[in-house]
PDB file of C-alpha atoms in Angstrom:
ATOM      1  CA  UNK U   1       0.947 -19.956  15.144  1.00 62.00           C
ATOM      2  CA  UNK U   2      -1.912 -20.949  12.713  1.00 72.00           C
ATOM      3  CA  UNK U   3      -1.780 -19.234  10.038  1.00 86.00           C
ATOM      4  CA  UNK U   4      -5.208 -20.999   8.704  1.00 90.00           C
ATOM      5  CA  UNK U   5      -7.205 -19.149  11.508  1.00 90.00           C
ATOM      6  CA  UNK U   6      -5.923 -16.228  10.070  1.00 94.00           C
ATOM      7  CA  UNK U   7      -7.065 -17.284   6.922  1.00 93.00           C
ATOM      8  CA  UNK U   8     -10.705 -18.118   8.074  1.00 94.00           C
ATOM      9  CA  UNK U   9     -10.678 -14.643   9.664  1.00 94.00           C
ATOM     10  CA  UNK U  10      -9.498 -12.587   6.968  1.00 95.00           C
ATOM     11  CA  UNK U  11     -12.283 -14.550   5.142  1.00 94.00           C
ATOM     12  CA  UNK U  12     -15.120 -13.887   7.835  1.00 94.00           C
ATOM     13  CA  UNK U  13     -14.143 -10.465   8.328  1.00 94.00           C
ATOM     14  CA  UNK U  14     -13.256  -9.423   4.226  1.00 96.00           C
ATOM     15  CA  UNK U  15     -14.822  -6.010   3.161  1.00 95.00           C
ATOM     16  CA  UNK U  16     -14.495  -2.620   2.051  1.00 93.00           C
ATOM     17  CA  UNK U  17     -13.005  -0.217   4.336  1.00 89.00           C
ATOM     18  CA  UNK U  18     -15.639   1.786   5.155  1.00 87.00           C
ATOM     19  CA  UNK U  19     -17.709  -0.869   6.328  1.00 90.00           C
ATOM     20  CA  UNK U  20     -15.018  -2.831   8.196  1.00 87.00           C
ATOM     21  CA  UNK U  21     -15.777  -2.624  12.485  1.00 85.00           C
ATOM     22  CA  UNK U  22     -12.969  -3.340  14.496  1.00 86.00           C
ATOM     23  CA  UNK U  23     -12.015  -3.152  18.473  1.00 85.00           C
ATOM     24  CA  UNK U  24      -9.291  -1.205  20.384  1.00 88.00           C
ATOM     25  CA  UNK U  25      -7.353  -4.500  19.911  1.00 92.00           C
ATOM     26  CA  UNK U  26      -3.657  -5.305  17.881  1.00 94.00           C
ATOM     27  CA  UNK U  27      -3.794  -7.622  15.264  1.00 95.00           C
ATOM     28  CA  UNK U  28      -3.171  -8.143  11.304  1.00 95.00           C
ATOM     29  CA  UNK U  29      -4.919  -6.856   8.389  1.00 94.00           C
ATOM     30  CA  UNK U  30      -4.731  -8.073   5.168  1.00 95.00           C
ATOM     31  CA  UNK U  31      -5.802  -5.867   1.642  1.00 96.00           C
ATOM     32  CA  UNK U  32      -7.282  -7.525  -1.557  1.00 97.00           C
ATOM     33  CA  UNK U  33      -8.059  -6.912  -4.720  1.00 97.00           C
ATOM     34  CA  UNK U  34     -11.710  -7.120  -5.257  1.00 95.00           C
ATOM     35  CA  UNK U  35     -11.323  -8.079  -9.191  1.00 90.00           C
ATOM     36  CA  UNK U  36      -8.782 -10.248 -10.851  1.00 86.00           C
ATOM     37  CA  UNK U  37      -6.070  -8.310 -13.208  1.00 90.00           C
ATOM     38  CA  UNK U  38      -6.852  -5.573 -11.295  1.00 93.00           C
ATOM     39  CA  UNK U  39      -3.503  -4.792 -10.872  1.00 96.00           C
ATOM     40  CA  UNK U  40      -2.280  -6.048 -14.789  1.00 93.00           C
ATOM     41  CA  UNK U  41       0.379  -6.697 -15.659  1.00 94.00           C
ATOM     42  CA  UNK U  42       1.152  -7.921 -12.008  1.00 96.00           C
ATOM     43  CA  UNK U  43      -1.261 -10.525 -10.918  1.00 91.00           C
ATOM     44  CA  UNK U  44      -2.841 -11.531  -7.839  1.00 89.00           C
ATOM     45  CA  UNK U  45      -3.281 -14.648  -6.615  1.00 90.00           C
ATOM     46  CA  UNK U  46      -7.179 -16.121  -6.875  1.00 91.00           C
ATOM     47  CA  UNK U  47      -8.026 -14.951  -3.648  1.00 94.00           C
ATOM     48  CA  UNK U  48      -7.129 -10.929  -4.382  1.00 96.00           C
ATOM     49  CA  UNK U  49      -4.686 -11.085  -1.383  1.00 97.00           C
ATOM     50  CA  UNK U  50      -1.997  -8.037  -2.089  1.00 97.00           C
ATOM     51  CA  UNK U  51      -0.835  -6.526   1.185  1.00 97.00           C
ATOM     52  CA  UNK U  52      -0.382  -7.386   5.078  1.00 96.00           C
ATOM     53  CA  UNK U  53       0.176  -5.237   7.509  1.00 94.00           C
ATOM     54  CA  UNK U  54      -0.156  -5.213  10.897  1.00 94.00           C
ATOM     55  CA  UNK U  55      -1.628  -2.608  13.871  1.00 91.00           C
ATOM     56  CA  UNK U  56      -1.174  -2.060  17.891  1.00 92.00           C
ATOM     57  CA  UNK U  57      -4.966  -1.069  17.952  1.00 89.00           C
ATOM     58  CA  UNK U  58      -7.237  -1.776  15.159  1.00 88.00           C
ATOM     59  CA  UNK U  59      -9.612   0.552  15.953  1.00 81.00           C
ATOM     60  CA  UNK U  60      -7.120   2.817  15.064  1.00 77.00           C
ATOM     61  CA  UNK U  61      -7.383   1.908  11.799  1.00 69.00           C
ATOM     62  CA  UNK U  62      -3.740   2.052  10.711  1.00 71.00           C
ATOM     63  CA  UNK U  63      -5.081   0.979   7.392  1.00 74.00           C
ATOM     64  CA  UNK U  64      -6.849   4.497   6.985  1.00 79.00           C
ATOM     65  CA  UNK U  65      -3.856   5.875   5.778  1.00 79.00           C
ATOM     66  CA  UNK U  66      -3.517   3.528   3.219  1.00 85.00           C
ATOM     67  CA  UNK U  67      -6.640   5.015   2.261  1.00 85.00           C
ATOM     68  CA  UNK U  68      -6.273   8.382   2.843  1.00 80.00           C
ATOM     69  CA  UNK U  69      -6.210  10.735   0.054  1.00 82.00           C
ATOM     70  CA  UNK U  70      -4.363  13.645   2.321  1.00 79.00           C
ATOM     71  CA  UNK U  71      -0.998  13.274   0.275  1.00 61.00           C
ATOM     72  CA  UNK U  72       0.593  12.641   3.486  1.00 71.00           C
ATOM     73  CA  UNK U  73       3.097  10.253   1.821  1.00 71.00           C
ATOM     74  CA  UNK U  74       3.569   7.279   4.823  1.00 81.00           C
ATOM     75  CA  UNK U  75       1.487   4.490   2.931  1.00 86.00           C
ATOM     76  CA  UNK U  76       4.152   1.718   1.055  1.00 90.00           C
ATOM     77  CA  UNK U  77       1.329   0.148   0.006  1.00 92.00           C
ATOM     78  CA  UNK U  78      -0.172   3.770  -1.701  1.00 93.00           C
ATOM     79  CA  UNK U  79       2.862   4.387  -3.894  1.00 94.00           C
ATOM     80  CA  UNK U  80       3.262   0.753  -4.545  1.00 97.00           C
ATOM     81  CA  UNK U  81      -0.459   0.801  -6.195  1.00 97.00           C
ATOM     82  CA  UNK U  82       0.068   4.567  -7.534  1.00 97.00           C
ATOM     83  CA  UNK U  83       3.441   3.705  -9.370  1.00 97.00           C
ATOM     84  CA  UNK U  84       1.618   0.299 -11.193  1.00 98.00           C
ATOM     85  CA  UNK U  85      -1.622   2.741 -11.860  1.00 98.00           C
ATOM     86  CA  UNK U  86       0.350   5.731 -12.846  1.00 98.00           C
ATOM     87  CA  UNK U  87      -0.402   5.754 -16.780  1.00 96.00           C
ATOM     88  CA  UNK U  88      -3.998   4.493 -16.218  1.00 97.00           C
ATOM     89  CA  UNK U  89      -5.137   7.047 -13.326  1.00 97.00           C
ATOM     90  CA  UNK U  90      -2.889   9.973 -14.808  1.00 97.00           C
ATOM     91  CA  UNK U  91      -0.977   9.785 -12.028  1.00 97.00           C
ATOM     92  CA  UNK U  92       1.776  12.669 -11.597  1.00 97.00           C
ATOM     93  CA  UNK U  93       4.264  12.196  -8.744  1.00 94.00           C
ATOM     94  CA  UNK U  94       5.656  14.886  -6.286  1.00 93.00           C
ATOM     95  CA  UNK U  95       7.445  15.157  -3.360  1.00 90.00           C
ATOM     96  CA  UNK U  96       5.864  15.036  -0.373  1.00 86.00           C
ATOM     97  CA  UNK U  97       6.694  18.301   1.730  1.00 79.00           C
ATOM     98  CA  UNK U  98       9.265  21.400  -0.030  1.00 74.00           C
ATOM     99  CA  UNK U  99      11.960  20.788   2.130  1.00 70.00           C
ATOM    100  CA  UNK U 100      15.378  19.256   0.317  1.00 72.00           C
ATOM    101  CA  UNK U 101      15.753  15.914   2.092  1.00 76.00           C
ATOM    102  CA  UNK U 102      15.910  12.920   0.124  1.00 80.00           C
ATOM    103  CA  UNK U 103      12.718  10.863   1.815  1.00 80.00           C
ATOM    104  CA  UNK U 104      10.647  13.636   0.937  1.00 80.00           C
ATOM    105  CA  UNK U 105      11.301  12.045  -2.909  1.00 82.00           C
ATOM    106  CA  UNK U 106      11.416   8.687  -2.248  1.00 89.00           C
ATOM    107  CA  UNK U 107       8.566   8.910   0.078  1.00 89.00           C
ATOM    108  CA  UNK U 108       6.990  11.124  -3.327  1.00 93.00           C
ATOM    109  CA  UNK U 109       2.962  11.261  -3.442  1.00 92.00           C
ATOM    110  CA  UNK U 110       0.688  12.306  -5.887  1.00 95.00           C
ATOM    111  CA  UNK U 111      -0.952  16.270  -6.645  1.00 95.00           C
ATOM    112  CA  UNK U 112      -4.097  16.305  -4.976  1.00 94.00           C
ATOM    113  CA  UNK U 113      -6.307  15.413  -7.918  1.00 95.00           C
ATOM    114  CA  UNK U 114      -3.935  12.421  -8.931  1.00 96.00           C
ATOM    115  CA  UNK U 115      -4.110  11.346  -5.102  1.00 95.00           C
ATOM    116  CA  UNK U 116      -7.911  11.794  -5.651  1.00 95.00           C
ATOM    117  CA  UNK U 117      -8.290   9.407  -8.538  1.00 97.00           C
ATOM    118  CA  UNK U 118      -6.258   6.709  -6.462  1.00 96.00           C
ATOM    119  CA  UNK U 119      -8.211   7.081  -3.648  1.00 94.00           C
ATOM    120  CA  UNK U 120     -11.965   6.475  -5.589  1.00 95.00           C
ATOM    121  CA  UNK U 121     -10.054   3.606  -7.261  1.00 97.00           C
ATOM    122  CA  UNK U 122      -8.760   1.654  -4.072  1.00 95.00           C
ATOM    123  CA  UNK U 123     -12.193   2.334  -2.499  1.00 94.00           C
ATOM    124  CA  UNK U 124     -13.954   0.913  -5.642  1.00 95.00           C
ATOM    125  CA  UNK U 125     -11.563  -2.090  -6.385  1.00 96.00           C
ATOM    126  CA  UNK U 126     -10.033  -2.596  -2.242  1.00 96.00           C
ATOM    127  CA  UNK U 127     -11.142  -5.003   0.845  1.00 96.00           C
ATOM    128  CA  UNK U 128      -9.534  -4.884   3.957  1.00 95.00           C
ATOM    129  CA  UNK U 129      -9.720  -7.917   6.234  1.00 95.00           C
ATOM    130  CA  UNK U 130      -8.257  -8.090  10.340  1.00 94.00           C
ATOM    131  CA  UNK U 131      -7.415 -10.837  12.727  1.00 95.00           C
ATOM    132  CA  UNK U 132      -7.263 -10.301  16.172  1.00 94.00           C
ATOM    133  CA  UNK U 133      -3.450 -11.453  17.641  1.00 94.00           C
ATOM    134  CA  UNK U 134      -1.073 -10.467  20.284  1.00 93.00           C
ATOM    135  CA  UNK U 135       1.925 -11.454  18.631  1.00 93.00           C
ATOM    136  CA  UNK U 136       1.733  -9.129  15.747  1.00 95.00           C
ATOM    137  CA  UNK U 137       5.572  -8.944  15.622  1.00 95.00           C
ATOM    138  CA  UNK U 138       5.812 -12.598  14.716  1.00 95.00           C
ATOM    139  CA  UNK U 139       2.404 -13.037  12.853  1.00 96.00           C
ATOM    140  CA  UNK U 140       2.997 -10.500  10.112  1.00 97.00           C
ATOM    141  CA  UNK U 141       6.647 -12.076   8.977  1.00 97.00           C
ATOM    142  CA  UNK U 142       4.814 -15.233   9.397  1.00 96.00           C
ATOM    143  CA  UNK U 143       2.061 -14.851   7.404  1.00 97.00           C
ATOM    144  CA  UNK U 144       3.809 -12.735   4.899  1.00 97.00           C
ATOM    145  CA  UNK U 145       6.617 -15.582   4.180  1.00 96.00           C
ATOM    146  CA  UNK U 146       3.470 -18.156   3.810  1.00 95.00           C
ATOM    147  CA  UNK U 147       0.780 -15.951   2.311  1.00 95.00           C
ATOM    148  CA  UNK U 148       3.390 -14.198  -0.256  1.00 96.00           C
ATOM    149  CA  UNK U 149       1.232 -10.529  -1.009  1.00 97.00           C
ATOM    150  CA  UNK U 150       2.045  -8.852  -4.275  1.00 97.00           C
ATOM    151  CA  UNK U 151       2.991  -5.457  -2.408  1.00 97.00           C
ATOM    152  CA  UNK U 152       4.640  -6.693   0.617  1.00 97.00           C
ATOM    153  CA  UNK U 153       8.194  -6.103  -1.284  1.00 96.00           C
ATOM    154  CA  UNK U 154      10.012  -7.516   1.902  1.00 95.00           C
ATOM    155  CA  UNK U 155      10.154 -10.765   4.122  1.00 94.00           C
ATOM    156  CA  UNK U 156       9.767 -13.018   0.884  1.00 96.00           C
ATOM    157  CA  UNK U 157      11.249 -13.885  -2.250  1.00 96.00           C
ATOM    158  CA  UNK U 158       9.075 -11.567  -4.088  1.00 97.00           C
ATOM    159  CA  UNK U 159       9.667 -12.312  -7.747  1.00 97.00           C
ATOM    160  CA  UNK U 160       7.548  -8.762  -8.495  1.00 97.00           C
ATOM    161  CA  UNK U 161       9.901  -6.794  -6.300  1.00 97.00           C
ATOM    162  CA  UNK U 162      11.910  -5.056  -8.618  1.00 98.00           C
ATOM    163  CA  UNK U 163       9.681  -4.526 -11.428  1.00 98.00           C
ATOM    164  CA  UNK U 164       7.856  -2.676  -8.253  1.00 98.00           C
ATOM    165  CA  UNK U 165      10.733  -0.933  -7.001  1.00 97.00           C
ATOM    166  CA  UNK U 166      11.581  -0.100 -10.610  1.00 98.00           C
ATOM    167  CA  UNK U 167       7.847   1.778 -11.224  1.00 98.00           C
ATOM    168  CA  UNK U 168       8.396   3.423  -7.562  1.00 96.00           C
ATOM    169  CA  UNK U 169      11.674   4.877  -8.423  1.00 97.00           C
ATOM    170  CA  UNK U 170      10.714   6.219 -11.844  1.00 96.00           C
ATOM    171  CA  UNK U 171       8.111   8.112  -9.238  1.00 95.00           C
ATOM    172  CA  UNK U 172      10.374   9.423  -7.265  1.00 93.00           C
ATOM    173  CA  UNK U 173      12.674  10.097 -10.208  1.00 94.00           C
ATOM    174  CA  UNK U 174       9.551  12.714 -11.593  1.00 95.00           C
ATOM    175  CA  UNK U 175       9.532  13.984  -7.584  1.00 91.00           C
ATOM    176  CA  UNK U 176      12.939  15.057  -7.934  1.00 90.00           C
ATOM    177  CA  UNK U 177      12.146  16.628 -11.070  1.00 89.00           C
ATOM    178  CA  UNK U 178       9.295  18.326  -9.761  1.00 82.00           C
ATOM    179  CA  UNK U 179      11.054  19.730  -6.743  1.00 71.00           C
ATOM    180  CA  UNK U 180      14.472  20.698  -8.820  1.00 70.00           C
ATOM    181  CA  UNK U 181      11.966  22.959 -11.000  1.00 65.00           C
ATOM    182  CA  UNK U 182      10.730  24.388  -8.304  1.00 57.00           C
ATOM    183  CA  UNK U 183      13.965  25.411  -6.805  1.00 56.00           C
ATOM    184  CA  UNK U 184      15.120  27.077 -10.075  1.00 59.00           C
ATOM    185  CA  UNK U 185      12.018  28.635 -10.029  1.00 65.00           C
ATOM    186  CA  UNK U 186      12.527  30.201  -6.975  1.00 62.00           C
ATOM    187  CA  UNK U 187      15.771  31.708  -7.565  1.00 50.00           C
TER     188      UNK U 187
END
């Protein structure tokens, strides 16, 4: 696999996400930053790259949810960038549905106004970029391991990855909160 192809595609095919076509094809999709520091005190390398994913049919858009201000609390990549923007977007964590099961705190989001403000700032400061591939299951490690992405907190040596896990758990730890108030409440 050539992971410089990739490259030139993410590069030929780099843009914001609502302006990004795609086919009914699988392949990889990269995020970046669009400004440097963006993400301070982390940082990004020069060319903004933070996240790879990859998608059984693009035209799906997988990558929506990453965008999708919904609250439905199944984007990594979401409460990766919500826990490092928490203080700066007033970000308050909750959990994601009432019931008592532990994912629905670790998987926390954010109250709809706080999921609001992330939203208008990934779609301000956020490109999305796709490559075409059959072999999604072995591109993504691939080009994760050579590519290294900020928020891809797996399948590399990330040296970021506990500072990040650190800022998601303090999330989840207010999620818990959240929901243990609301069970006193309701007794």
């Amino acid at each position: 696999m050539n992971s410089a192809a990739v490259v030139l595609d993410f590069r030929r095919t780099r843009a914001r996400v609502s302006a990004l076509t795609v086919g009914n094809e699988s392949g990889v999709y990269a995020v970046f930053t669009t400004a440097r520091s963006a993400l301070a005190p982390f940082a990004e390398p020069e060319d903004g790259l933070i996240y790879i994913g990859r998608s059984t049919d693009l035209a799906v858009r997988e990558f929506d949810t990453h965008f999708d201000s919904s609250g439905n609390g199944f984007s990594t990549v979401r409460r990766s960038l919500g826990a490092i923007l928490k203080q700066p977007l007033s970000l308050r964590a909750v959990p994601r549905s009432s019931g008592s099961s532990e994912s629905n705190v670790r998987n926390f989001i954010f109250t709809p106004d706080g999921e609001e403000r992330l939203t208008d700032w990934m779609l301000r400061n956020l490109e999305v970029a796709v490559h075409v591939a059959a072999d999604i299951e072995q591109l993504e490690p691939l080009l994760i391991r050579q590519l290294r992405p900020l928020l891809n907190l797996n399948r590399w040596p990330n040296p970021d990855r506990a500072a990040i896990k650190r800022l998601r758990k303090m999330c989840a730890d207010e999620a818990r909160t959240v929901r243990s108030h609301h069970q006193r409440n309701k007794c």
